[in-house]
């Protein structure tokens, strides 16, 4: 099964990706992990990407697309893959469709995690991270017993500087401008499946499985 998972910041892509990979036995391809592996391994593509990043420039599509193609051709993707964090733009989506068809591993389903704005606000602004053990809490959904202190180690809880409503609005605007055309592109091919990700985690997971199970080989 070849899957692309998409959704705005705070939609729970990481949580669902972990469960999908475990249940269906497919490779998880995170764009961030892929970049770190290429740059850390000092590969030709990694060095090219690093050059642009050192100059504060965006890595060109052709470099990113070449990385994705290289990653999809690895052995652990033969039983399927879950792509996370790419494509972000329409040109990337068109290129991805072409390369996945070239290597005989076409996308079969695009899973869209859909969440209302008010729910995203609570998820993002309520997030707290323990300075010591890195445990994550949320003051609205999973508060600690003692305010400001980690239940596990007693460490101080902090809030990321960009976990604000203003920052969320910027990210959502970027998602709207860049990613919505991608969703429309894949919708035309009949590949998209939308899931209400504003529910409890187990309910979201049940709906995700219902969306994906028909594609299981």
mmCIF file of C-alpha atoms in Angstrom:
data_model
loop_
_atom_site.group_PDB
_atom_site.id
_atom_site.type_symbol
_atom_site.label_atom_id
_atom_site.label_comp_id
_atom_site.label_asym_id
_atom_site.label_seq_id
_atom_site.Cartn_x
_atom_site.Cartn_y
_atom_site.Cartn_z
ATOM 1 C CA UNK A 1 0.000 0.000 0.000
ATOM 2 C CA UNK A 2 1.436 3.356 -1.070
ATOM 3 C CA UNK A 3 0.087 6.251 0.989
ATOM 4 C CA UNK A 4 0.551 10.000 1.258
ATOM 5 C CA UNK A 5 -0.628 11.553 4.548
ATOM 6 C CA UNK A 6 -1.538 15.240 4.613
ATOM 7 C CA UNK A 7 -3.058 17.752 7.004
ATOM 8 C CA UNK A 8 -2.378 21.096 8.696
ATOM 9 C CA UNK A 9 -0.064 21.635 11.664
ATOM 10 C CA UNK A 10 -1.582 20.003 14.740
ATOM 11 C CA UNK A 11 -3.732 17.535 12.799
ATOM 12 C CA UNK A 12 -1.969 14.528 14.339
ATOM 13 C CA UNK A 13 -0.053 13.246 11.325
ATOM 14 C CA UNK A 14 2.791 11.918 13.494
ATOM 15 C CA UNK A 15 0.475 9.901 15.734
ATOM 16 C CA UNK A 16 -1.455 8.381 12.833
ATOM 17 C CA UNK A 17 1.712 7.750 10.800
ATOM 18 C CA UNK A 18 3.162 5.710 13.667
ATOM 19 C CA UNK A 19 0.042 3.539 13.866
ATOM 20 C CA UNK A 20 -0.235 3.130 10.088
ATOM 21 C CA UNK A 21 3.378 1.982 9.739
ATOM 22 C CA UNK A 22 2.959 -0.495 12.606
ATOM 23 C CA UNK A 23 -0.306 -2.015 11.379
ATOM 24 C CA UNK A 24 0.374 -2.201 7.651
ATOM 25 C CA UNK A 25 4.114 -2.954 7.775
ATOM 26 C CA UNK A 26 5.177 -0.224 5.361
ATOM 27 C CA UNK A 27 8.093 2.228 5.340
ATOM 28 C CA UNK A 28 7.609 5.685 6.856
ATOM 29 C CA UNK A 29 9.258 8.351 4.706
ATOM 30 C CA UNK A 30 9.402 11.655 6.558
ATOM 31 C CA UNK A 31 10.819 14.506 4.503
ATOM 32 C CA UNK A 32 12.689 15.784 7.572
ATOM 33 C CA UNK A 33 14.276 12.395 8.306
ATOM 34 C CA UNK A 34 15.185 12.003 4.638
ATOM 35 C CA UNK A 35 16.985 15.361 4.547
ATOM 36 C CA UNK A 36 18.847 14.605 7.791
ATOM 37 C CA UNK A 37 19.985 11.209 6.452
ATOM 38 C CA UNK A 38 21.255 12.648 3.158
ATOM 39 C CA UNK A 39 23.006 15.609 4.790
ATOM 40 C CA UNK A 40 24.414 13.508 7.644
ATOM 41 C CA UNK A 41 25.668 10.903 5.167
ATOM 42 C CA UNK A 42 27.344 13.635 3.102
ATOM 43 C CA UNK A 43 25.808 12.230 -0.065
ATOM 44 C CA UNK A 44 25.917 14.191 -3.313
ATOM 45 C CA UNK A 45 22.277 15.214 -2.871
ATOM 46 C CA UNK A 46 22.828 15.988 0.803
ATOM 47 C CA UNK A 47 25.771 18.261 0.042
ATOM 48 C CA UNK A 48 23.747 20.080 -2.627
ATOM 49 C CA UNK A 49 20.884 20.602 -0.177
ATOM 50 C CA UNK A 50 23.300 21.819 2.503
ATOM 51 C CA UNK A 51 24.741 24.431 0.129
ATOM 52 C CA UNK A 52 21.349 26.043 -0.334
ATOM 53 C CA UNK A 53 20.430 25.773 3.354
ATOM 54 C CA UNK A 54 23.722 27.406 4.389
ATOM 55 C CA UNK A 55 22.768 30.392 2.251
ATOM 56 C CA UNK A 56 19.328 30.560 3.834
ATOM 57 C CA UNK A 57 17.724 29.465 0.560
ATOM 58 C CA UNK A 58 15.005 26.908 -0.085
ATOM 59 C CA UNK A 59 16.285 23.609 -1.467
ATOM 60 C CA UNK A 60 15.201 23.465 -5.154
ATOM 61 C CA UNK A 61 12.470 21.023 -6.115
ATOM 62 C CA UNK A 62 14.784 19.011 -8.358
ATOM 63 C CA UNK A 63 17.083 18.183 -5.421
ATOM 64 C CA UNK A 64 14.221 17.272 -3.082
ATOM 65 C CA UNK A 65 12.491 15.199 -5.769
ATOM 66 C CA UNK A 66 15.730 13.316 -6.498
ATOM 67 C CA UNK A 67 16.020 12.526 -2.766
ATOM 68 C CA UNK A 68 12.448 11.217 -2.680
ATOM 69 C CA UNK A 69 13.014 9.026 -5.752
ATOM 70 C CA UNK A 70 16.206 7.603 -4.232
ATOM 71 C CA UNK A 71 14.407 6.864 -0.959
ATOM 72 C CA UNK A 72 11.416 5.209 -2.651
ATOM 73 C CA UNK A 73 13.757 2.867 -4.538
ATOM 74 C CA UNK A 74 15.168 1.402 -1.297
ATOM 75 C CA UNK A 75 14.275 -2.173 -0.341
ATOM 76 C CA UNK A 76 12.120 -1.295 2.668
ATOM 77 C CA UNK A 77 9.620 0.417 0.350
ATOM 78 C CA UNK A 78 8.903 -2.725 -1.677
ATOM 79 C CA UNK A 79 5.965 -3.630 0.573
ATOM 80 C CA UNK A 80 4.634 -0.079 0.453
ATOM 81 C CA UNK A 81 5.376 3.346 1.894
ATOM 82 C CA UNK A 82 3.832 6.202 3.842
ATOM 83 C CA UNK A 83 5.039 9.582 2.581
ATOM 84 C CA UNK A 84 4.879 12.399 5.123
ATOM 85 C CA UNK A 85 5.854 16.047 4.519
ATOM 86 C CA UNK A 86 6.181 15.886 0.739
ATOM 87 C CA UNK A 87 4.815 17.112 -1.647
ATOM 88 C CA UNK A 88 4.032 20.610 -0.369
ATOM 89 C CA UNK A 89 3.422 22.316 -3.723
ATOM 90 C CA UNK A 90 1.676 21.492 -6.991
ATOM 91 C CA UNK A 91 4.917 21.132 -9.047
ATOM 92 C CA UNK A 92 6.210 18.689 -6.398
ATOM 93 C CA UNK A 93 2.932 16.731 -6.565
ATOM 94 C CA UNK A 94 3.113 16.428 -10.346
ATOM 95 C CA UNK A 95 6.762 15.308 -10.141
ATOM 96 C CA UNK A 96 5.919 12.780 -7.410
ATOM 97 C CA UNK A 97 3.162 11.241 -9.517
ATOM 98 C CA UNK A 98 5.593 10.876 -12.422
ATOM 99 C CA UNK A 99 8.453 9.304 -10.443
ATOM 100 C CA UNK A 100 6.218 6.887 -8.513
ATOM 101 C CA UNK A 101 4.793 5.655 -11.815
ATOM 102 C CA UNK A 102 8.300 5.391 -13.311
ATOM 103 C CA UNK A 103 9.474 3.098 -10.492
ATOM 104 C CA UNK A 104 6.195 1.128 -10.528
ATOM 105 C CA UNK A 105 5.175 2.265 -7.053
ATOM 106 C CA UNK A 106 2.295 4.681 -7.757
ATOM 107 C CA UNK A 107 0.412 6.430 -4.986
ATOM 108 C CA UNK A 108 -2.793 4.572 -4.164
ATOM 109 C CA UNK A 109 -4.400 6.774 -1.530
ATOM 110 C CA UNK A 110 -3.951 10.293 -0.151
ATOM 111 C CA UNK A 111 -5.142 10.411 3.447
ATOM 112 C CA UNK A 112 -6.240 13.901 4.520
ATOM 113 C CA UNK A 113 -6.546 14.658 8.239
ATOM 114 C CA UNK A 114 -9.111 17.419 8.546
ATOM 115 C CA UNK A 115 -9.418 19.506 11.743
ATOM 116 C CA UNK A 116 -11.434 22.636 12.602
ATOM 117 C CA UNK A 117 -9.471 25.804 13.409
ATOM 118 C CA UNK A 118 -10.662 26.063 17.041
ATOM 119 C CA UNK A 119 -9.498 22.519 17.731
ATOM 120 C CA UNK A 120 -6.100 23.228 16.171
ATOM 121 C CA UNK A 121 -5.729 26.306 18.379
ATOM 122 C CA UNK A 122 -6.181 24.189 21.520
ATOM 123 C CA UNK A 123 -3.784 21.527 20.276
ATOM 124 C CA UNK A 124 -1.052 24.008 19.361
ATOM 125 C CA UNK A 125 -1.318 26.659 22.073
ATOM 126 C CA UNK A 126 -1.982 24.106 24.798
ATOM 127 C CA UNK A 127 1.120 22.027 24.054
ATOM 128 C CA UNK A 128 3.760 21.859 26.787
ATOM 129 C CA UNK A 129 7.150 20.090 26.716
ATOM 130 C CA UNK A 130 9.171 18.859 29.696
ATOM 131 C CA UNK A 131 12.639 20.423 29.687
ATOM 132 C CA UNK A 132 14.204 17.275 31.146
ATOM 133 C CA UNK A 133 12.530 14.092 29.836
ATOM 134 C CA UNK A 134 10.875 15.731 26.783
ATOM 135 C CA UNK A 135 7.407 14.355 27.644
ATOM 136 C CA UNK A 136 4.600 16.235 25.908
ATOM 137 C CA UNK A 137 1.375 17.400 27.547
ATOM 138 C CA UNK A 138 -1.552 19.620 26.660
ATOM 139 C CA UNK A 139 -3.197 21.908 29.197
ATOM 140 C CA UNK A 140 -6.609 21.331 27.571
ATOM 141 C CA UNK A 141 -6.501 17.592 26.890
ATOM 142 C CA UNK A 142 -3.707 15.996 28.937
ATOM 143 C CA UNK A 143 -2.879 18.390 31.790
ATOM 144 C CA UNK A 144 -0.315 17.506 34.453
ATOM 145 C CA UNK A 145 -1.350 16.888 38.071
ATOM 146 C CA UNK A 146 0.657 19.917 39.166
ATOM 147 C CA UNK A 147 0.584 22.934 36.871
ATOM 148 C CA UNK A 148 3.912 23.560 35.141
ATOM 149 C CA UNK A 149 5.542 20.315 36.319
ATOM 150 C CA UNK A 150 6.051 17.017 34.498
ATOM 151 C CA UNK A 151 4.147 14.046 35.948
ATOM 152 C CA UNK A 152 7.000 11.682 35.057
ATOM 153 C CA UNK A 153 10.111 13.460 36.304
ATOM 154 C CA UNK A 154 8.975 16.682 37.949
ATOM 155 C CA UNK A 155 10.781 18.754 35.337
ATOM 156 C CA UNK A 156 9.692 22.235 34.296
ATOM 157 C CA UNK A 157 7.239 22.461 31.410
ATOM 158 C CA UNK A 158 7.870 24.931 28.617
ATOM 159 C CA UNK A 159 5.949 26.214 25.607
ATOM 160 C CA UNK A 160 7.595 26.468 22.202
ATOM 161 C CA UNK A 161 7.966 30.067 21.025
ATOM 162 C CA UNK A 162 6.026 29.327 17.831
ATOM 163 C CA UNK A 163 3.109 27.541 19.541
ATOM 164 C CA UNK A 164 0.904 30.620 19.296
ATOM 165 C CA UNK A 165 -2.326 31.520 17.524
ATOM 166 C CA UNK A 166 -0.449 34.016 15.329
ATOM 167 C CA UNK A 167 2.101 31.408 14.252
ATOM 168 C CA UNK A 168 -0.648 28.862 13.621
ATOM 169 C CA UNK A 169 -2.474 31.329 11.363
ATOM 170 C CA UNK A 170 0.713 31.839 9.324
ATOM 171 C CA UNK A 171 1.204 28.079 8.960
ATOM 172 C CA UNK A 172 -2.425 27.549 8.009
ATOM 173 C CA UNK A 173 -2.254 30.330 5.419
ATOM 174 C CA UNK A 174 0.819 28.692 3.906
ATOM 175 C CA UNK A 175 -1.000 25.332 3.936
ATOM 176 C CA UNK A 176 -4.006 26.923 2.243
ATOM 177 C CA UNK A 177 -1.918 28.629 -0.440
ATOM 178 C CA UNK A 178 0.495 25.801 -1.244
ATOM 179 C CA UNK A 179 -1.073 22.519 -0.215
ATOM 180 C CA UNK A 180 -4.748 22.901 -1.101
ATOM 181 C CA UNK A 181 -3.886 22.911 -4.854
ATOM 182 C CA UNK A 182 -2.041 19.628 -4.212
ATOM 183 C CA UNK A 183 -5.168 18.119 -2.643
ATOM 184 C CA UNK A 184 -7.278 19.311 -5.566
ATOM 185 C CA UNK A 185 -4.803 17.754 -7.998
ATOM 186 C CA UNK A 186 -4.995 14.340 -6.311
ATOM 187 C CA UNK A 187 -8.759 14.610 -5.823
ATOM 188 C CA UNK A 188 -9.175 14.797 -9.596
ATOM 189 C CA UNK A 189 -7.558 11.370 -9.809
ATOM 190 C CA UNK A 190 -9.939 10.005 -7.169
ATOM 191 C CA UNK A 191 -7.134 9.234 -4.716
ATOM 192 C CA UNK A 192 -8.127 11.340 -1.697
ATOM 193 C CA UNK A 193 -9.794 10.071 1.483
ATOM 194 C CA UNK A 194 -10.716 12.640 4.156
ATOM 195 C CA UNK A 195 -10.836 11.777 7.860
ATOM 196 C CA UNK A 196 -12.224 13.940 10.677
ATOM 197 C CA UNK A 197 -9.114 14.279 12.841
ATOM 198 C CA UNK A 198 -10.844 16.475 15.408
ATOM 199 C CA UNK A 199 -12.152 13.397 17.232
ATOM 200 C CA UNK A 200 -10.567 11.373 20.030
ATOM 201 C CA UNK A 201 -7.394 9.600 18.859
ATOM 202 C CA UNK A 202 -8.930 6.104 18.842
ATOM 203 C CA UNK A 203 -11.929 7.335 16.834
ATOM 204 C CA UNK A 204 -9.608 8.981 14.305
ATOM 205 C CA UNK A 205 -7.638 5.741 14.072
ATOM 206 C CA UNK A 206 -10.803 3.714 13.429
ATOM 207 C CA UNK A 207 -11.731 6.047 10.580
ATOM 208 C CA UNK A 208 -8.181 5.926 9.191
ATOM 209 C CA UNK A 209 -8.293 2.127 9.107
ATOM 210 C CA UNK A 210 -11.687 2.202 7.408
ATOM 211 C CA UNK A 211 -10.209 4.492 4.745
ATOM 212 C CA UNK A 212 -7.066 2.409 4.198
ATOM 213 C CA UNK A 213 -8.198 -1.216 4.618
ATOM 214 C CA UNK A 214 -9.756 -1.432 1.116
ATOM 215 C CA UNK A 215 -6.297 -0.750 -0.353
ATOM 216 C CA UNK A 216 -4.532 -3.468 1.651
ATOM 217 C CA UNK A 217 -3.043 -6.159 -0.572
#
